[in-house]
Tab-separated table of C-alpha atoms and ligand atoms in Angstrom:
chain	number	residue	atom	x	y	z
E	98	MET	CA	221.233	161.569	35.117
E	99	LEU	CA	222.253	158.013	34.194
E	100	PRO	CA	224.810	157.547	31.410
E	101	LEU	CA	223.847	156.570	27.889
E	102	PRO	CA	222.790	152.921	27.928
E	103	ALA	CA	225.929	150.799	28.186
E	104	VAL	CA	224.349	148.107	26.027
E	105	GLY	CA	221.233	147.749	23.873
E	106	TRP	CA	220.049	147.804	20.270
E	107	SER	CA	220.779	150.287	17.509
E	108	PRO	CA	217.701	152.383	16.645
E	109	ASP	CA	216.809	150.104	13.686
E	110	THR	CA	217.390	147.043	15.981
E	111	ARG	CA	219.688	145.442	13.394
E	112	ALA	CA	222.859	145.886	15.478
E	113	LEU	CA	224.156	145.600	19.038
E	114	ARG	CA	224.788	149.133	20.300
E	115	ILE	CA	227.379	149.703	23.026
E	116	LEU	CA	228.871	152.744	24.672
E	117	ASP	CA	232.615	152.243	24.186
E	118	GLN	CA	233.937	152.251	27.765
E	119	ARG	CA	237.557	152.142	26.655
E	120	LEU	CA	237.239	155.823	25.783
E	121	LEU	CA	235.513	157.064	28.921
E	122	PRO	CA	235.584	159.525	30.546
E	123	ALA	CA	237.198	161.560	27.739
E	124	GLN	CA	234.810	160.610	24.940
E	125	GLU	CA	231.265	159.245	24.711
E	126	VAL	CA	231.302	157.096	21.583
E	127	VAL	CA	228.632	154.549	20.708
E	128	ARG	CA	229.378	151.656	18.370
E	129	ASP	CA	226.958	149.515	16.386
E	130	LEU	CA	228.186	145.943	15.979
E	131	THR	CA	226.762	143.223	13.757
E	132	ALA	CA	229.614	140.749	13.122
E	133	LEU	CA	230.207	138.165	15.824
E	134	ALA	CA	233.949	138.867	15.782
E	135	ASP	CA	233.288	142.531	16.597
E	136	THR	CA	231.037	141.650	19.554
E	137	ILE	CA	233.651	139.236	20.896
E	138	ASP	CA	236.371	141.845	20.468
E	139	ALA	CA	234.251	144.442	22.314
E	140	ILE	CA	233.770	142.032	25.232
E	141	ARG	CA	237.447	140.968	25.358
E	142	THR	CA	238.793	144.496	25.200
E	143	LEU	CA	236.271	145.780	27.779
E	144	ALA	CA	234.550	148.174	25.397
E	145	VAL	CA	231.502	146.609	27.024
E	146	ARG	CA	232.133	145.180	30.478
E	147	GLY	CA	230.581	144.298	33.818
E	148	ALA	CA	228.937	140.911	34.341
E	149	PRO	CA	225.297	141.764	33.531
E	150	ALA	CA	226.249	144.004	30.582
E	151	ILE	CA	228.341	141.332	28.897
E	152	GLY	CA	225.445	138.881	29.313
E	153	VAL	CA	223.071	141.298	27.576
E	154	ALA	CA	225.700	142.117	24.928
E	155	ALA	CA	226.253	138.426	24.237
E	156	ALA	CA	222.519	137.770	23.856
E	157	ILE	CA	221.875	140.704	21.501
E	158	GLY	CA	225.195	140.184	19.708
E	159	LEU	CA	224.421	136.517	19.098
E	160	ALA	CA	220.908	137.197	17.790
E	161	VAL	CA	222.162	139.980	15.527
E	162	ALA	CA	225.146	138.038	14.202
E	163	LEU	CA	223.026	134.965	13.426
E	164	GLU	CA	220.482	137.073	11.576
E	165	THR	CA	223.142	138.971	9.633
E	166	GLU	CA	225.343	136.036	8.757
E	167	SER	CA	222.481	133.655	7.869
E	168	GLY	CA	220.624	136.279	5.851
E	169	GLY	CA	217.602	135.460	8.016
E	170	ASN	CA	217.567	131.776	7.006
E	171	GLY	CA	216.583	129.740	10.087
E	172	ALA	CA	218.283	126.472	9.064
E	173	HIS	CA	221.499	128.319	8.293
E	174	ALA	CA	221.290	130.232	11.580
E	175	ARG	CA	220.841	126.939	13.465
E	176	ALA	CA	223.922	125.519	11.767
E	177	LEU	CA	225.972	128.533	12.904
E	178	LEU	CA	224.631	128.507	16.466
E	179	PRO	CA	226.963	125.983	18.196
E	180	GLU	CA	230.165	127.590	16.935
E	181	PHE	CA	228.980	131.166	17.524
E	182	SER	CA	227.854	130.309	21.067
E	183	ALA	CA	231.106	128.588	21.978
E	184	ARG	CA	233.176	131.508	20.704
E	185	LEU	CA	231.103	134.005	22.695
E	186	ILE	CA	231.250	131.996	25.917
E	187	ALA	CA	235.038	131.764	25.581
E	188	ALA	CA	235.421	135.552	25.311
E	189	ARG	CA	235.625	136.025	29.108
E	190	PRO	CA	235.454	133.081	31.525
E	191	THR	CA	234.773	134.476	35.005
E	192	ALA	CA	231.427	136.300	34.843
E	193	VAL	CA	228.703	133.670	34.775
E	194	ASN	CA	226.195	136.028	33.138
E	195	LEU	CA	227.821	135.680	29.723
E	196	ALA	CA	227.434	131.888	29.526
E	197	TRP	CA	224.063	132.123	31.286
E	198	ALA	CA	222.653	134.428	28.586
E	199	VAL	CA	224.044	132.383	25.690
E	200	GLN	CA	222.721	129.144	27.194
E	201	ARG	CA	219.294	130.724	27.502
E	202	LEU	CA	219.264	131.372	23.762
E	203	LEU	CA	220.518	127.833	23.101
E	204	ARG	CA	217.707	126.303	25.174
E	205	LEU	CA	215.137	128.394	23.333
E	206	ALA	CA	216.624	127.460	19.945
E	207	ALA	CA	216.299	123.765	20.781
E	208	GLU	CA	212.528	124.079	21.046
E	209	THR	CA	211.918	126.539	18.180
E	210	PRO	CA	211.267	125.575	14.543
E	211	ASP	CA	213.642	126.887	11.882
E	212	ASP	CA	211.178	129.359	10.391
E	213	GLN	CA	210.800	131.160	13.744
E	214	LEU	CA	214.366	130.794	14.980
E	215	VAL	CA	215.913	134.163	14.126
E	216	GLU	CA	212.960	136.209	15.349
E	217	SER	CA	212.595	134.141	18.538
E	218	LEU	CA	216.237	134.682	19.444
E	219	ARG	CA	215.899	138.419	18.885
E	220	VAL	CA	212.838	138.511	21.160
E	221	GLU	CA	214.597	136.482	23.863
E	222	ALA	CA	217.631	138.771	23.748
E	223	GLU	CA	215.314	141.729	24.331
E	224	VAL	CA	213.641	139.880	27.223
E	225	ILE	CA	217.076	139.372	28.804
E	226	ARG	CA	217.801	143.105	28.423
E	227	GLN	CA	214.442	144.077	29.944
E	228	GLU	CA	214.911	141.639	32.810
E	229	ASP	CA	218.283	143.177	33.547
E	230	LEU	CA	216.743	146.643	33.736
E	231	ALA	CA	214.086	145.361	36.121
E	232	MET	CA	216.633	143.446	38.245
E	233	CYS	CA	218.733	146.560	38.701
E	234	ALA	CA	215.699	148.586	39.781
E	235	ALA	CA	214.697	145.846	42.228
E	236	ILE	CA	218.213	145.725	43.723
E	237	GLY	CA	217.968	149.492	44.182
E	238	ARG	CA	214.622	149.184	45.977
E	239	HIS	CA	215.714	146.319	48.231
E	240	GLY	CA	219.033	148.011	48.977
E	241	LEU	CA	217.596	151.354	49.997
E	242	THR	CA	217.427	150.279	53.655
E	243	LEU	CA	221.205	149.765	53.659
E	244	ILE	CA	221.920	153.403	52.823
E	245	PRO	CA	220.918	155.841	55.588
E	246	ASP	CA	221.050	159.589	55.107
E	247	GLY	CA	224.670	160.716	55.287
E	248	ALA	CA	226.089	157.265	54.491
E	249	ARG	CA	229.749	157.020	53.496
E	250	VAL	CA	230.089	154.097	51.120
E	251	LEU	CA	233.174	152.467	49.628
E	252	THR	CA	232.889	150.584	46.331
E	253	HIS	CA	235.385	148.770	44.142
E	254	CYS	CA	235.490	148.650	40.327
E	255	ASN	CA	232.301	149.649	38.503
E	256	ALA	CA	229.034	147.887	39.231
E	257	GLY	CA	226.884	150.765	38.087
E	258	ALA	CA	224.829	151.691	35.056
E	259	LEU	CA	227.873	151.151	32.865
E	260	ALA	CA	228.062	147.516	33.957
E	261	THR	CA	224.425	146.655	33.225
E	262	ALA	CA	221.539	147.510	30.922
E	263	GLY	CA	219.927	149.423	33.777
E	264	MET	CA	221.001	151.442	36.833
E	265	GLY	CA	223.616	148.986	38.063
E	266	THR	CA	223.860	146.529	40.936
E	267	ALA	CA	226.138	147.806	43.717
E	268	LEU	CA	225.414	151.404	42.714
E	269	ALA	CA	221.639	150.886	42.365
E	270	PRO	CA	220.909	151.429	46.104
E	271	LEU	CA	223.055	154.576	45.963
E	272	TYR	CA	221.046	155.946	43.037
E	273	ALA	CA	217.847	155.021	44.890
E	274	ALA	CA	219.034	156.728	48.089
E	275	HIS	CA	220.058	159.829	46.139
E	276	ALA	CA	216.656	159.912	44.410
E	277	ALA	CA	215.013	159.641	47.837
E	278	GLY	CA	216.813	162.841	48.877
E	279	ARG	CA	219.468	161.178	51.067
E	280	LEU	CA	222.966	162.541	51.154
E	281	VAL	CA	225.398	159.862	49.983
E	282	THR	CA	229.178	160.074	49.855
E	283	VAL	CA	230.896	157.448	47.737
E	284	TYR	CA	234.537	156.445	47.843
E	285	ALA	CA	235.469	154.795	44.547
E	286	ASP	CA	238.596	152.647	44.536
E	287	GLU	CA	240.615	153.533	41.464
E	288	THR	CA	240.676	149.804	40.461
E	289	ARG	CA	244.013	148.730	39.089
E	290	PRO	CA	245.038	148.223	36.355
E	291	LEU	CA	242.227	149.414	34.066
E	292	ARG	CA	240.850	152.073	36.397
E	293	GLN	CA	237.160	151.195	36.168
E	294	GLY	CA	236.561	153.031	39.457
E	295	ALA	CA	238.420	156.199	38.543
E	296	ARG	CA	237.230	156.339	34.928
E	297	LEU	CA	233.745	154.830	35.087
E	298	THR	CA	232.275	154.849	38.616
E	299	ALA	CA	233.473	158.396	39.217
E	300	TRP	CA	232.128	159.467	35.817
E	301	GLU	CA	228.647	158.056	36.190
E	302	LEU	CA	228.172	159.087	39.847
E	303	SER	CA	229.400	162.629	39.320
E	304	ARG	CA	227.082	163.000	36.299
E	305	ALA	CA	224.237	161.912	38.556
E	306	GLY	CA	225.131	164.554	41.141
E	307	ILE	CA	226.361	162.052	43.758
E	308	ASN	CA	229.455	163.015	45.794
E	309	VAL	CA	232.302	160.768	44.752
E	310	THR	CA	235.957	160.694	45.744
E	311	VAL	CA	238.507	158.460	44.006
E	312	LEU	CA	241.279	156.745	45.959
E	313	PRO	CA	244.059	154.377	44.932
E	314	ASP	CA	243.220	150.747	45.704
E	315	GLY	CA	246.067	150.644	48.208
E	316	ALA	CA	244.463	153.430	50.268
E	317	ALA	CA	241.158	151.645	50.902
E	318	ALA	CA	242.350	149.838	54.064
E	319	SER	CA	243.592	153.096	55.599
E	320	LEU	CA	240.319	154.861	54.827
E	321	ILE	CA	238.404	152.038	56.495
E	322	ALA	CA	240.791	152.032	59.470
E	323	GLN	CA	240.214	155.765	59.911
E	324	ARG	CA	236.455	155.058	60.382
E	325	GLN	CA	235.566	157.048	57.292
E	326	VAL	CA	233.537	154.244	55.703
E	327	ASP	CA	230.130	153.144	57.051
E	328	LEU	CA	229.697	150.267	54.635
E	329	VAL	CA	231.237	148.633	51.586
E	330	ILE	CA	229.127	147.539	48.638
E	331	VAL	CA	230.509	145.748	45.590
E	332	GLY	CA	229.167	143.812	42.606
E	333	ALA	CA	229.953	140.236	41.634
E	334	ASP	CA	230.909	138.273	38.550
E	335	ARG	CA	229.969	134.907	39.997
E	336	ILE	CA	228.589	133.781	43.346
E	337	THR	CA	229.094	130.080	44.004
E	338	ALA	CA	226.775	127.655	45.780
E	339	ASN	CA	228.547	128.167	49.121
E	340	GLY	CA	228.488	131.980	48.763
E	341	ASP	CA	232.063	132.692	47.660
E	342	VAL	CA	232.212	135.767	45.423
E	343	ALA	CA	234.357	136.443	42.361
E	344	ASN	CA	234.668	140.144	41.630
E	345	LYS	CA	237.269	142.568	40.305
E	346	VAL	CA	240.748	141.907	41.655
E	347	GLY	CA	241.266	143.895	44.844
E	348	THR	CA	237.814	143.136	46.215
E	349	TYR	CA	239.213	140.506	48.584
E	350	GLY	CA	241.646	142.993	50.099
E	351	VAL	CA	238.789	145.421	50.730
E	352	ALA	CA	236.777	142.626	52.359
E	353	LEU	CA	239.709	141.754	54.627
E	354	ALA	CA	240.053	145.353	55.745
E	355	ALA	CA	236.298	145.717	56.264
E	356	LYS	CA	236.179	142.589	58.420
E	357	ALA	CA	239.214	143.658	60.461
E	358	HIS	CA	237.539	146.965	61.301
E	359	GLY	CA	233.951	145.754	61.742
E	360	VAL	CA	232.592	147.521	58.649
E	361	PRO	CA	229.702	145.756	56.830
E	362	PHE	CA	230.649	144.300	53.429
E	363	TYR	CA	227.681	143.836	51.061
E	364	VAL	CA	227.627	142.080	47.695
E	365	ALA	CA	224.924	143.210	45.259
E	366	ALA	CA	224.113	141.110	42.201
E	367	PRO	CA	221.211	139.967	40.070
E	368	TRP	CA	219.943	136.442	40.625
E	369	SER	CA	221.578	135.452	37.310
E	370	THR	CA	225.025	135.949	38.910
E	371	ILE	CA	224.403	133.127	41.390
E	372	ASP	CA	225.955	129.979	39.971
E	373	ALA	CA	224.700	127.147	42.121
E	374	ALA	CA	226.339	124.634	39.766
E	375	THR	CA	229.790	125.797	40.904
E	376	PRO	CA	230.363	124.578	44.476
E	377	THR	CA	233.015	127.008	45.797
E	378	GLY	CA	235.310	129.846	44.814
E	379	ARG	CA	238.139	127.372	44.194
E	380	ASP	CA	236.131	126.056	41.220
E	381	ILE	CA	235.842	129.459	39.488
E	382	VAL	CA	237.925	130.016	36.372
E	383	ILE	CA	239.754	133.298	36.898
E	384	GLU	CA	240.587	135.358	33.823
E	385	TYR	CA	244.233	136.427	33.458
E	386	ARG	CA	245.041	139.399	31.278
E	387	ASP	CA	248.056	140.635	29.360
E	388	ALA	CA	251.057	142.103	31.162
E	389	GLU	CA	250.797	145.274	29.027
E	390	GLU	CA	247.790	146.357	31.094
E	391	LEU	CA	250.149	146.884	34.055
E	392	GLY	CA	252.122	149.507	32.174
E	393	GLU	CA	255.788	149.469	31.291
E	394	LEU	CA	257.870	146.860	33.124
E	395	PRO	CA	261.624	146.344	32.972
E	396	PRO	CA	262.598	143.987	30.124
E	397	GLY	CA	262.228	140.321	31.061
E	398	VAL	CA	260.151	140.967	34.192
E	399	PRO	CA	257.010	138.813	34.165
E	400	ALA	CA	253.599	139.949	35.395
E	401	TRP	CA	250.820	138.222	37.315
E	402	ASN	CA	247.631	139.965	36.235
E	403	PRO	CA	244.414	138.250	37.364
E	404	ALA	CA	241.298	140.243	36.456
E	405	PHE	CA	239.326	138.912	39.432
E	406	ASP	CA	239.742	137.515	42.921
E	407	VAL	CA	237.551	135.455	45.206
E	408	THR	CA	236.182	136.729	48.501
E	409	PRO	CA	235.225	133.854	50.802
E	410	ARG	CA	231.675	133.687	52.073
E	411	SER	CA	232.745	134.417	55.663
E	412	PHE	CA	233.670	137.992	54.706
E	413	VAL	CA	230.247	138.853	53.247
E	414	THR	CA	227.782	140.517	55.599
E	415	ALA	CA	224.812	140.031	53.241
E	416	TYR	CA	223.938	139.315	49.613
E	417	LEU	CA	221.596	141.846	48.029
E	418	THR	CA	219.735	140.617	44.945
E	419	ASP	CA	216.673	141.560	42.930
E	420	ARG	CA	214.815	139.028	45.120
E	421	GLY	CA	215.916	140.806	48.283
E	422	MET	CA	218.568	139.668	50.777
E	423	VAL	CA	219.477	136.033	50.255
E	424	SER	CA	221.789	133.627	52.088
E	425	PRO	CA	223.898	130.684	50.946
E	426	PRO	CA	223.954	127.805	50.373
E	427	PHE	CA	222.329	128.395	46.981
E	428	ALA	CA	220.507	125.382	45.575
E	429	LEU	CA	220.619	124.377	41.941
E	430	LEU	CA	217.908	126.257	40.106
E	431	SER	CA	215.760	124.991	37.304
E	432	PRO	CA	217.230	126.154	33.973
E	433	THR	CA	214.272	128.406	33.252
E	434	VAL	CA	214.520	130.404	36.488
U	1021	LIG	O1	236.663	143.465	34.201
U	1021	LIG	P1	235.341	144.122	34.421
U	1021	LIG	O2	235.399	145.605	34.356
U	1021	LIG	O3	234.259	143.542	33.543
U	1021	LIG	O4	234.965	143.740	35.928
U	1021	LIG	C1	233.719	144.121	36.407
U	1021	LIG	C2	233.488	143.784	37.834
U	1021	LIG	O5	234.299	143.170	38.495
U	1021	LIG	C3	232.153	144.170	38.406
U	1021	LIG	O6	232.253	144.470	39.765
U	1021	LIG	C4	231.182	142.986	38.218
U	1021	LIG	O7	231.179	142.553	36.891
U	1021	LIG	C5	229.800	143.343	38.621
U	1021	LIG	S1	229.074	144.477	37.500
U	1021	LIG	C6	227.483	144.776	37.964
């Protein structure tokens, strides 16, 4: 059983509907958002999170906010579009999917007359959501060969159904293997400091009937060293032209341990996460978050709290996408692809 959709439309399609992940696993609360400020707040505070999910949320949230705040007037909506788009893109900098989705709506708006603008943006936002569902399913299909019966798989953060509109990216092959009757054991890194692995990955996998064990991030290297992990599979927030991968902080340490012990390290992501316009990991803007997320610190002690790190290409065994296994370098794509 997959969780409630992490992101989509309210039943009357007039609002962005999200499952509030700040409250999981204790409470399953959905929220309907129409104001742009509320969508931005939900993205910043990780009520909706995960690279593909924030792209879908931004697309639906932008279409809904423009419709609501323009009263359906196309010329007014067009006037609001540049400012609304810029504010959304600035909500979180590292995952490329957010800017990618907003820019898709901007390109469409540029070629759409005023009288069709609001409806066209709503339709495009739904296309982005549907594509995400299909991309997740395709990643699951292509990734099935990576997960033999009895596989013991380590993952970091949450790249599952809660991070997408569909069945996830890194977790999609695990759902597919489980559905095919294979026994899968998942080790979910707790994921410091916001515990996406312990709260979210463990929640959605256990609901689906998949064996999952949570470990502190600092224990992952020991587990790998003890030969208890057959493969690692993680998601990505941005994959650069040379194949470097930004993902939740701690991913790089897992990749180092996997390489040291000869364990395959796979990155699973939709094609929209590949950012061929960014040459290398050094060019990625990493999001830094407030010290409070680390818990109580002694007075006057500063914190260094990056949300993401970069795993160099040389640590990645293979890149699993909705188009199958792909290899860098990634060429610049046409904007419509
Ligand atoms: O800060 P988060 O929870 O949004 O970070 C999420 C991740 O790092 C995921 O691994 C990544 O977005 C891929 S989700 C399919």
